[in-house]
GROMACS .gro file of N, CA, C and O in nm:
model
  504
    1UNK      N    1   7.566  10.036  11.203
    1UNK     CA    2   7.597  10.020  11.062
    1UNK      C    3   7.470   9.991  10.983
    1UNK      O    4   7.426  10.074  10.903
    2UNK      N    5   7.420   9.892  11.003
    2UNK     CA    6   7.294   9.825  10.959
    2UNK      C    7   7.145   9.909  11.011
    2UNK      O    8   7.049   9.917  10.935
    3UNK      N    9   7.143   9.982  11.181
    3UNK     CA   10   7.021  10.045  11.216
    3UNK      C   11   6.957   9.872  11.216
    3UNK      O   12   6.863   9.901  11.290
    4UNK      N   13   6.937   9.731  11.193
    4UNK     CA   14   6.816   9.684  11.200
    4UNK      C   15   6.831   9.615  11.333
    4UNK      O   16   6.732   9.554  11.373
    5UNK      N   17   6.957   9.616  11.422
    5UNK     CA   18   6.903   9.588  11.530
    5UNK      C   19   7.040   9.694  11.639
    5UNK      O   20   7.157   9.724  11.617
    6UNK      N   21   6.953   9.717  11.745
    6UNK     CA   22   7.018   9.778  11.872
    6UNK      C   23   7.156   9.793  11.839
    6UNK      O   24   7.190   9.704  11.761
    7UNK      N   25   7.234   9.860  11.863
    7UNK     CA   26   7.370   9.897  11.880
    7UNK      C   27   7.445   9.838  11.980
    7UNK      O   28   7.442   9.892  12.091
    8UNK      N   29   7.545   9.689  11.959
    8UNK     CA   30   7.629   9.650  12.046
    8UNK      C   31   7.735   9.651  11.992
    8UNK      O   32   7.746   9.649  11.869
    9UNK      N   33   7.856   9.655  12.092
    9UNK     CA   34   8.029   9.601  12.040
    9UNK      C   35   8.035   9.532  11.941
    9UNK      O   36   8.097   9.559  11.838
   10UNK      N   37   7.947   9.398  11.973
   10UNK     CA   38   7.961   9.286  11.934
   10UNK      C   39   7.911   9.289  11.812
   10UNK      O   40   7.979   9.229  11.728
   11UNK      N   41   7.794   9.349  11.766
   11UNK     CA   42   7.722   9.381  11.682
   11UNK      C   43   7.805   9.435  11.598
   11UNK      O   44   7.847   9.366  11.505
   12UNK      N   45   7.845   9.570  11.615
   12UNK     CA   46   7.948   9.643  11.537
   12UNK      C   47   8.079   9.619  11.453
   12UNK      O   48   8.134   9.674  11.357
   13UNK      N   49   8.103   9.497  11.542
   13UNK     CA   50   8.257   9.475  11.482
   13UNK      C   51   8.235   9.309  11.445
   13UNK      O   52   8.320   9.248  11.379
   14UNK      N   53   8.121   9.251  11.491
   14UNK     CA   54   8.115   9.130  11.446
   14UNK      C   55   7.985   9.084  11.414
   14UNK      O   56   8.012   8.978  11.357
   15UNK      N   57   7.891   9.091  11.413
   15UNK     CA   58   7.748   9.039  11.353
   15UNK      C   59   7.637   9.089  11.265
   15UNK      O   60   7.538   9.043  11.208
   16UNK      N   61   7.728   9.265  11.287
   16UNK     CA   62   7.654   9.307  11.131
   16UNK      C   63   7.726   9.237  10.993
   16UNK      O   64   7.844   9.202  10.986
   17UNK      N   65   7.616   9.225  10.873
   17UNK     CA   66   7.643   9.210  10.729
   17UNK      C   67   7.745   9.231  10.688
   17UNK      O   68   7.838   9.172  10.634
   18UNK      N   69   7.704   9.379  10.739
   18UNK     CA   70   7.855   9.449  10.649
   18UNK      C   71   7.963   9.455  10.723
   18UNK      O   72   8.048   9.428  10.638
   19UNK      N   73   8.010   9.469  10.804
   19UNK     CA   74   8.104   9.447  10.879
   19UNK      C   75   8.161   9.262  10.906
   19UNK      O   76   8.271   9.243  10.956
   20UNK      N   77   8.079   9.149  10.870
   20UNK     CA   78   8.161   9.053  10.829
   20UNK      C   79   8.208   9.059  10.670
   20UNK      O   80   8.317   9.020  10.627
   21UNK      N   81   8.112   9.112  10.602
   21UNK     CA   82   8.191   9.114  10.471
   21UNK      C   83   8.318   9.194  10.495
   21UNK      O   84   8.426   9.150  10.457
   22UNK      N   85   8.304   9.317  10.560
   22UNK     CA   86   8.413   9.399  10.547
   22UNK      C   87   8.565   9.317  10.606
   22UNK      O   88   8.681   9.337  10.570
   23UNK      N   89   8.505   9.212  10.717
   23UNK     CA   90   8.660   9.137  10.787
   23UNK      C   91   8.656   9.034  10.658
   23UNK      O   92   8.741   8.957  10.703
   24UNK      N   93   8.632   8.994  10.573
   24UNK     CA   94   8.581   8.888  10.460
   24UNK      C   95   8.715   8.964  10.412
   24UNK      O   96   8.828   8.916  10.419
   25UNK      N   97   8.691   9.057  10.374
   25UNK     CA   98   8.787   9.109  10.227
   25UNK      C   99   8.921   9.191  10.347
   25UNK      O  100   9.017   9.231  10.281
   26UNK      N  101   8.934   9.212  10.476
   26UNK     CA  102   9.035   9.213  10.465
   26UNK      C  103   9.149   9.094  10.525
   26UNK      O  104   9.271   9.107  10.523
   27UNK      N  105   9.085   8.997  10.569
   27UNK     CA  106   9.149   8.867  10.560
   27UNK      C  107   9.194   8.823  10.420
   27UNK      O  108   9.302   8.771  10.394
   28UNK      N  109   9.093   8.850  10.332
   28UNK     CA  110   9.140   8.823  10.193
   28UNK      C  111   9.292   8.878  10.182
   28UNK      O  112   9.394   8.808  10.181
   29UNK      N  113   9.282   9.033  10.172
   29UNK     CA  114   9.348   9.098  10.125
   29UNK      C  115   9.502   9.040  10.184
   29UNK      O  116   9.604   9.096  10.146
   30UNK      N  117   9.507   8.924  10.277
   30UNK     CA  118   9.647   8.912  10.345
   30UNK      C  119   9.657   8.741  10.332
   30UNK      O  120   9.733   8.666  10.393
   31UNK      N  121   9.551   8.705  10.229
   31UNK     CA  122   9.538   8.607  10.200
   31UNK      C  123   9.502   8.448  10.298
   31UNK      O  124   9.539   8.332  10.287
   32UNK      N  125   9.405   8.528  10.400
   32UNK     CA  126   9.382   8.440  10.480
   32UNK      C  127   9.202   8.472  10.493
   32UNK      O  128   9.133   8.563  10.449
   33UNK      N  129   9.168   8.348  10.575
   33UNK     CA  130   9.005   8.310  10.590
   33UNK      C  131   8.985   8.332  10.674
   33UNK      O  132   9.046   8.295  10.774
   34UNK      N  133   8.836   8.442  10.665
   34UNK     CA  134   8.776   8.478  10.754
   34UNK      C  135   8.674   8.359  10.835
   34UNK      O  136   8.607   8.278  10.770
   35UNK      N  137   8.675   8.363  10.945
   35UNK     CA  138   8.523   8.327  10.992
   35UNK      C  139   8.446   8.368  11.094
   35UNK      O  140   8.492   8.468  11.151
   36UNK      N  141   8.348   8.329  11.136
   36UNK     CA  142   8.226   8.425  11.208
   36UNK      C  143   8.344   8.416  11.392
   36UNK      O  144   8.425   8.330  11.424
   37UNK      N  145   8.308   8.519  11.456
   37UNK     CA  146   8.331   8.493  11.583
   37UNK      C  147   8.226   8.580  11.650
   37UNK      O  148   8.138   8.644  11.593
   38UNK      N  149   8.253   8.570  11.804
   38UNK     CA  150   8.117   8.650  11.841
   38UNK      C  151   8.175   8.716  11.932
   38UNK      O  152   8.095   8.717  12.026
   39UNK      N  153   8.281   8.782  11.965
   39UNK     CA  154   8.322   8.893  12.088
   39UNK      C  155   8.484   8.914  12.043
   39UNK      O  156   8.551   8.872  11.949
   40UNK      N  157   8.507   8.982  12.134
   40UNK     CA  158   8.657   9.053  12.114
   40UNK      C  159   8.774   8.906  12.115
   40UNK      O  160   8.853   8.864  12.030
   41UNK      N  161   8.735   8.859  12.250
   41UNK     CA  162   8.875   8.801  12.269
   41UNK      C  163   8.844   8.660  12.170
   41UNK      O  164   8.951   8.601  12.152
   42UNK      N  165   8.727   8.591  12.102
   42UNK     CA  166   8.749   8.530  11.973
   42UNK      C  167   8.816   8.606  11.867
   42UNK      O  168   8.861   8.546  11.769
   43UNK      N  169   8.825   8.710  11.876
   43UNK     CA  170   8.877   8.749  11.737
   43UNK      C  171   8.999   8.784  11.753
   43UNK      O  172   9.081   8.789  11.661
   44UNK      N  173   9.017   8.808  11.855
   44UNK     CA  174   9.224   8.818  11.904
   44UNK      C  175   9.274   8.707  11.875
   44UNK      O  176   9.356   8.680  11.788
   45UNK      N  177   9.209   8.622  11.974
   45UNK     CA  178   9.224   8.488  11.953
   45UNK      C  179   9.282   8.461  11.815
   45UNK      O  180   9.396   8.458  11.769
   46UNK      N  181   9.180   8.446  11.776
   46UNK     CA  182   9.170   8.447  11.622
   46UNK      C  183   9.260   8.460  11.512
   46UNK      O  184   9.298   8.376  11.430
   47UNK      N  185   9.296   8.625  11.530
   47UNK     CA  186   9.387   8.695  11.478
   47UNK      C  187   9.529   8.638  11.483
   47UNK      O  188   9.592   8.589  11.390
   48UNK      N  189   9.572   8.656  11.629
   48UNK     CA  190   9.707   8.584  11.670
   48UNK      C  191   9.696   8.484  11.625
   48UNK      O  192   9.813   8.447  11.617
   49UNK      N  193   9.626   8.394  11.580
   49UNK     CA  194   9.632   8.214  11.555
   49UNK      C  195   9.699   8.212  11.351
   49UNK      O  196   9.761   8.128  11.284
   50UNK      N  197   9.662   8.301  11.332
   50UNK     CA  198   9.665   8.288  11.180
   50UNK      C  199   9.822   8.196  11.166
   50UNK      O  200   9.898   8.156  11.254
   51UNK      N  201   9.826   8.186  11.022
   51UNK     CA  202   9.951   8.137  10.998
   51UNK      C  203  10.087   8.199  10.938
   51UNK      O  204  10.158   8.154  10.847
   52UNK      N  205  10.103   8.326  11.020
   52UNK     CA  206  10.221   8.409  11.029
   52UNK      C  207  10.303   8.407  11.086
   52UNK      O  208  10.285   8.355  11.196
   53UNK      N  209  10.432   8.455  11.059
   53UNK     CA  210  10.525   8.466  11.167
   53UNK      C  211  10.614   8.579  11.135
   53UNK      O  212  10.636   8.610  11.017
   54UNK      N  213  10.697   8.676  11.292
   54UNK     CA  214  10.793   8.770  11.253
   54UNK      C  215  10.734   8.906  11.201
   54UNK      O  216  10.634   8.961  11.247
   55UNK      N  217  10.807   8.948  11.105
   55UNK     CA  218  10.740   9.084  11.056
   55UNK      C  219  10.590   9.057  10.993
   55UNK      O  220  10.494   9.123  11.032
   56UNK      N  221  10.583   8.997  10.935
   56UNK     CA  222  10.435   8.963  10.882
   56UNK      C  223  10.347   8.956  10.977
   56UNK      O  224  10.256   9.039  10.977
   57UNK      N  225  10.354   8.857  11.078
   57UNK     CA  226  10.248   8.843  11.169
   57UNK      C  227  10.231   9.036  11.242
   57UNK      O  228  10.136   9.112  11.222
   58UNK      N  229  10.340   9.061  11.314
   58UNK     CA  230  10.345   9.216  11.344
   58UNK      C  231  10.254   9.287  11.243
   58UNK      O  232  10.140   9.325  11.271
   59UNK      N  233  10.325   9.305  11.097
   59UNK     CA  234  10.232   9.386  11.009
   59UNK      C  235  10.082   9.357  10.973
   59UNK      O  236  10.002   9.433  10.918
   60UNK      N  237  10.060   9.193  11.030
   60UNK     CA  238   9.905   9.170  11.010
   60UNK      C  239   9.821   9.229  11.147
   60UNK      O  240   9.711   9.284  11.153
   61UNK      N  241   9.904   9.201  11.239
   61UNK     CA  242   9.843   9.254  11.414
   61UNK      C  243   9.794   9.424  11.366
   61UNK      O  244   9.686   9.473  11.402
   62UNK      N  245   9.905   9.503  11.274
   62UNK     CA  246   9.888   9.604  11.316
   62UNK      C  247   9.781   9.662  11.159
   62UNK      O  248   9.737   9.774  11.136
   63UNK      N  249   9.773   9.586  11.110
   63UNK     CA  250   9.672   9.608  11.011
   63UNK      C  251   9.515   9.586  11.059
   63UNK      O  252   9.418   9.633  10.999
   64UNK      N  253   9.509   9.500  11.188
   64UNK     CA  254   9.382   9.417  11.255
   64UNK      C  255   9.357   9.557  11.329
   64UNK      O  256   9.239   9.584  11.356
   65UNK      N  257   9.444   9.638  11.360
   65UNK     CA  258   9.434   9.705  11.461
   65UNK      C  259   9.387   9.852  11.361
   65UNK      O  260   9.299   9.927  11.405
   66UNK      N  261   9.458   9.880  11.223
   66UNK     CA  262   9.393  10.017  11.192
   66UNK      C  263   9.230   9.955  11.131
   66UNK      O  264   9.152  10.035  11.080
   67UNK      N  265   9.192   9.803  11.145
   67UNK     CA  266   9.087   9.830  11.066
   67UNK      C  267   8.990   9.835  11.160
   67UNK      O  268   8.883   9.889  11.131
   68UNK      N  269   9.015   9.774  11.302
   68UNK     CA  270   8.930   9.831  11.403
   68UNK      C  271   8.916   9.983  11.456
   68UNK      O  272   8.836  10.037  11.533
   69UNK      N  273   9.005  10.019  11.399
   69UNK     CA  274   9.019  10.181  11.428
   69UNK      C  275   8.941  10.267  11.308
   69UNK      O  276   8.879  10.374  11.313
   70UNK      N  277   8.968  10.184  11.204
   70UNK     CA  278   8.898  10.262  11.098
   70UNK      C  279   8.721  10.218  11.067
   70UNK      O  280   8.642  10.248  10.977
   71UNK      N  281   8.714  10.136  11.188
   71UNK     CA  282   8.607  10.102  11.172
   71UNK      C  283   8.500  10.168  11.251
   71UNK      O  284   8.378  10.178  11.237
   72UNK      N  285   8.574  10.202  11.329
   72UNK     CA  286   8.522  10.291  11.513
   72UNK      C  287   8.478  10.455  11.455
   72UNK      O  288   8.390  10.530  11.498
   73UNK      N  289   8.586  10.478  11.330
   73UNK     CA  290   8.570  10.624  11.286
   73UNK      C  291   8.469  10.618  11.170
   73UNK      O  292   8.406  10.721  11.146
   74UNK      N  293   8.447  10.505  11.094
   74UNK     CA  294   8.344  10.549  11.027
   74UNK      C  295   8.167  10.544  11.086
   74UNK      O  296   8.081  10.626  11.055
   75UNK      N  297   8.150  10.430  11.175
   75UNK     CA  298   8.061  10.453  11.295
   75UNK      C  299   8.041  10.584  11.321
   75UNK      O  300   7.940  10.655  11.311
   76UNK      N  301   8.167  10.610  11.362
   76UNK     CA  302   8.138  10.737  11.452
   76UNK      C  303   8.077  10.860  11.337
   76UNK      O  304   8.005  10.950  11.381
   77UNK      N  305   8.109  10.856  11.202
   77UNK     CA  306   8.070  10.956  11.136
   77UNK      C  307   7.922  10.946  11.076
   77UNK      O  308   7.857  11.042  11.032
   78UNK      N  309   7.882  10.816  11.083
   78UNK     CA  310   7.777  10.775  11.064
   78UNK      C  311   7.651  10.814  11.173
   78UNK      O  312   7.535  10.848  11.149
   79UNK      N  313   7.698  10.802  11.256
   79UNK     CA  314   7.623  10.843  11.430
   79UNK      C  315   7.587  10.993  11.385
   79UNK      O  316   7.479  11.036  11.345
   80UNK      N  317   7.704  11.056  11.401
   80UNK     CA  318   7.723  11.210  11.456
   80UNK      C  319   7.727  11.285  11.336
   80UNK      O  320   7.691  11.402  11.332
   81UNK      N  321   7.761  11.234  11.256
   81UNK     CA  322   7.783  11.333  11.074
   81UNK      C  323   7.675  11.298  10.972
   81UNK      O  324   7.633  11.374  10.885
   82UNK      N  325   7.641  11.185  10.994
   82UNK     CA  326   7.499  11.176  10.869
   82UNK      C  327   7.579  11.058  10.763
   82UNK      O  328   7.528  10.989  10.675
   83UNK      N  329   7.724  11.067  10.807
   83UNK     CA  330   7.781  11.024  10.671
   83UNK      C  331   7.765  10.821  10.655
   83UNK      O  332   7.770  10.728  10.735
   84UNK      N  333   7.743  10.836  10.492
   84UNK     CA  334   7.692  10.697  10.475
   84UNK      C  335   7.831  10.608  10.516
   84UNK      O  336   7.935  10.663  10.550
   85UNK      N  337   7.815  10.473  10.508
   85UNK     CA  338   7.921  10.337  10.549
   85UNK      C  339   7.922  10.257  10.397
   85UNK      O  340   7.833  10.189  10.346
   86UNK      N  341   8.045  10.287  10.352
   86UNK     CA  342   8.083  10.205  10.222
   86UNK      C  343   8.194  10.143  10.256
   86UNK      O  344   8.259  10.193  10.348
   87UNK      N  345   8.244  10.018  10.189
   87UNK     CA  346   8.341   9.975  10.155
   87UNK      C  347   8.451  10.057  10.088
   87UNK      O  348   8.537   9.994  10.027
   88UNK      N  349   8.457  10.189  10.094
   88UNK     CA  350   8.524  10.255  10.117
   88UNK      C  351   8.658  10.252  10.215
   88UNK      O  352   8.774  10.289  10.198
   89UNK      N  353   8.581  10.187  10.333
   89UNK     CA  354   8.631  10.186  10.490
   89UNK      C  355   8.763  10.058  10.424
   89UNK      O  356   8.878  10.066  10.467
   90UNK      N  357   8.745  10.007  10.375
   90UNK     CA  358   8.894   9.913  10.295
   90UNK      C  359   8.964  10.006  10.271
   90UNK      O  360   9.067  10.002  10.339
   91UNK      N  361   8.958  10.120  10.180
   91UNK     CA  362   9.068  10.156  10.148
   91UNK      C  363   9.117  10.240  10.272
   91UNK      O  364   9.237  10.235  10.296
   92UNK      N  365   9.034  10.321  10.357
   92UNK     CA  366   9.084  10.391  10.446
   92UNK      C  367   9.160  10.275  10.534
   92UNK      O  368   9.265  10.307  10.590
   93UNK      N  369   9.124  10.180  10.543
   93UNK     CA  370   9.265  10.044  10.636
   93UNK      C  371   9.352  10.028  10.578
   93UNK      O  372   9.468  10.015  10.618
   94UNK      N  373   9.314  10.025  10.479
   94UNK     CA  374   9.475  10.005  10.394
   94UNK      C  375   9.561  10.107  10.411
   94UNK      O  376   9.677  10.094  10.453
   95UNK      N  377   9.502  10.224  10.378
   95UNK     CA  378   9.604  10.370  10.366
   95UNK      C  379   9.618  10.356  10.506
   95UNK      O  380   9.729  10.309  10.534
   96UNK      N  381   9.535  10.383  10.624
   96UNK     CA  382   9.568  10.400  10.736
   96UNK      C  383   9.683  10.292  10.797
   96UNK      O  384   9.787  10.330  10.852
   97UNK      N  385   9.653  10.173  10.780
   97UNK     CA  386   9.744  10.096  10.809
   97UNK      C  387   9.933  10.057  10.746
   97UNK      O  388  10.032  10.013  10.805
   98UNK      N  389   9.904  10.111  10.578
   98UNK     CA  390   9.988  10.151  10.530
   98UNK      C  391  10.085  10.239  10.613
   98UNK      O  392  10.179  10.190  10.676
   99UNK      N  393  10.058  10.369  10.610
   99UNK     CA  394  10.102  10.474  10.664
   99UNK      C  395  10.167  10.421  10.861
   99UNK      O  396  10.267  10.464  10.917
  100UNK      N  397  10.116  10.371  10.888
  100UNK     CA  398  10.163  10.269  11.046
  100UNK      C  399  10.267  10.233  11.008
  100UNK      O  400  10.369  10.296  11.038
  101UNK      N  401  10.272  10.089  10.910
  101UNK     CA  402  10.397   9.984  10.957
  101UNK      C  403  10.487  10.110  10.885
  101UNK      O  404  10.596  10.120  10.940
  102UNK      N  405  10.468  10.202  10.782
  102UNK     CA  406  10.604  10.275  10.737
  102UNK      C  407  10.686  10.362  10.924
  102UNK      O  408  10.793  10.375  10.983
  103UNK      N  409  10.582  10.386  10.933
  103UNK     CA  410  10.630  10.483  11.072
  103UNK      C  411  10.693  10.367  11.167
  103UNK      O  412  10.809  10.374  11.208
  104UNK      N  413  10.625  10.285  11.191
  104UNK     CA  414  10.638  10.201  11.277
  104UNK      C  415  10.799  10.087  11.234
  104UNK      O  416  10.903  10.067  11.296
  105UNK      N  417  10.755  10.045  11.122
  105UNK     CA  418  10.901   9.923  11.053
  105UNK      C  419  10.963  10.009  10.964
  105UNK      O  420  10.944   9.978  10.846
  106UNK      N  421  11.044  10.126  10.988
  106UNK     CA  422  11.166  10.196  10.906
  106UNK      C  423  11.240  10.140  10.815
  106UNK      O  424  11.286  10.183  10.709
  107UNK      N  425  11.250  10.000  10.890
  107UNK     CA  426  11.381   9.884  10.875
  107UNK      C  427  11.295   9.808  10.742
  107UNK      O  428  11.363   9.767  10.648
  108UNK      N  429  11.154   9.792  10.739
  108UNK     CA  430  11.093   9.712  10.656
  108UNK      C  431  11.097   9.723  10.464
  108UNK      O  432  11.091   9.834  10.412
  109UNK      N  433  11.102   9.655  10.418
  109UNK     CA  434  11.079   9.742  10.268
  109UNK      C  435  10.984   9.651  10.223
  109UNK      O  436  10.953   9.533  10.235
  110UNK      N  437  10.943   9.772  10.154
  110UNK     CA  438  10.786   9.754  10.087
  110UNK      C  439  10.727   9.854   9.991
  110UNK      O  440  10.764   9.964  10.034
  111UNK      N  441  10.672   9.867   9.908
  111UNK     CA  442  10.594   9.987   9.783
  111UNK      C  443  10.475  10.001   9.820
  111UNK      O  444  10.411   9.901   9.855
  112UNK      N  445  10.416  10.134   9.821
  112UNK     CA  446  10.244  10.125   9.814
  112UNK      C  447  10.204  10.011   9.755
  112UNK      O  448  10.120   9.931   9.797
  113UNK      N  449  10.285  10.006   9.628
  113UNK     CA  450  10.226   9.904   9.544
  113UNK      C  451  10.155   9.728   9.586
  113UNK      O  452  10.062   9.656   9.551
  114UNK      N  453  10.259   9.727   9.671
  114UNK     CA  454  10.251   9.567   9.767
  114UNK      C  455  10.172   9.579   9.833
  114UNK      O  456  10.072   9.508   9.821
  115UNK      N  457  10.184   9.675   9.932
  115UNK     CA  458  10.054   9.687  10.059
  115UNK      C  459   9.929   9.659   9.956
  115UNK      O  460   9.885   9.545   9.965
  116UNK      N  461   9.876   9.730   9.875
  116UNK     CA  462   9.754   9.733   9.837
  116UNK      C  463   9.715   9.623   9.784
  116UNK      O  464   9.597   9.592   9.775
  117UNK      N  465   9.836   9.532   9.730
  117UNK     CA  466   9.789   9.423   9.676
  117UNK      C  467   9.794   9.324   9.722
  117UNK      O  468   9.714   9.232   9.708
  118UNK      N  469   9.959   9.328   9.832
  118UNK     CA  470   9.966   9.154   9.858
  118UNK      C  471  10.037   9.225   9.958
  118UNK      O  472  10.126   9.289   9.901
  119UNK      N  473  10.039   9.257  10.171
  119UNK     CA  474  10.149   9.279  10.229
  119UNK      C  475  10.200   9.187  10.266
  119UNK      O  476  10.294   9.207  10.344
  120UNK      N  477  10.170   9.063  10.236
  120UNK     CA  478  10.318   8.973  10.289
  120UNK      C  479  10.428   8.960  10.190
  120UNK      O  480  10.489   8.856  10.170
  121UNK      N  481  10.448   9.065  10.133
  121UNK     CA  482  10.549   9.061  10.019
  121UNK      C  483  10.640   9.169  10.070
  121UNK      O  484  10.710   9.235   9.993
  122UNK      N  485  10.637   9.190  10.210
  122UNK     CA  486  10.730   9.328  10.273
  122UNK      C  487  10.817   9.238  10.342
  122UNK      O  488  10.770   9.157  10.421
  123UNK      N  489  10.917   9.243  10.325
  123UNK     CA  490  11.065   9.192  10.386
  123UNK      C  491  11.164   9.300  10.488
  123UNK      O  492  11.174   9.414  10.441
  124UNK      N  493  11.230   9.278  10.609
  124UNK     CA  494  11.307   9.331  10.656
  124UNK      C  495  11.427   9.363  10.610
  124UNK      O  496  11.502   9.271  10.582
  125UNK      N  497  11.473   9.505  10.592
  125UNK     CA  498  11.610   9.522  10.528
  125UNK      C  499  11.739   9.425  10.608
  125UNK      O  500  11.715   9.414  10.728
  126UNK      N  501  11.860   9.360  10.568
  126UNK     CA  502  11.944   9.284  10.574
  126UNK      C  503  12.078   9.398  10.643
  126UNK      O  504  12.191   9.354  10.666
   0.00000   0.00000   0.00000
């Protein structure tokens, strides 16, 4: 992401700049605090610990999960395509992750509108 030092996991998803800002704003975005960790299973850790429960916690797991995915693909376009790394990569988690819990929670209701702004405002249909 950064080029100023060697290319690790750890590096990538947790000790570059931009990539803690980037977990910065999407902890925000679910209204919870980020902080530094230094490997995978701190940040599972981590993740699972928040203060969710039920569909929420699920829809935050699986939001943790498109932004590591969307994070792996903009890397990767960066490597192999030339292409620059913006905070862009937010909205592609959002949409990407969006587009999940609909496939995934049928049963759930929710508006684009919510995801983008606030998803713990998605409730299970009754």
């Amino acid at each position: 992401w950064c080029e100023r030092v060697a290319e690790s996991t750890n590096h990538l998803f947790f000790e570059c700049s931009f990539v803690k800002r980037f977990w910065s704003l999407i902890f925000c975005w679910w209204g919870l605090r980020w902080k530094d960790v230094a490997n995978f299973e701190e940040f599972f850790s981590f993740c699972w610990r928040v203060s969710l429960s039920g569909i929420q916690k699920s829809l935050w797991l699986l939001a943790v999960s498109a932004a590591c995915w969307s994070g792996w693909i903009s890397r990767n376009e960066k490597v192999f395509e030339g292409k620059a790394t913006t905070l862009d990569l937010i909205y592609q988690t959002k949409l990407r992750s969006f587009v999940w819990a609909r496939v995934v929670y049928e049963e759930c209701i929710f508006t684009e509108s919510d995801w983008w702004g606030w998803p713990r405002k998605s409730s299970l249909v009754k």
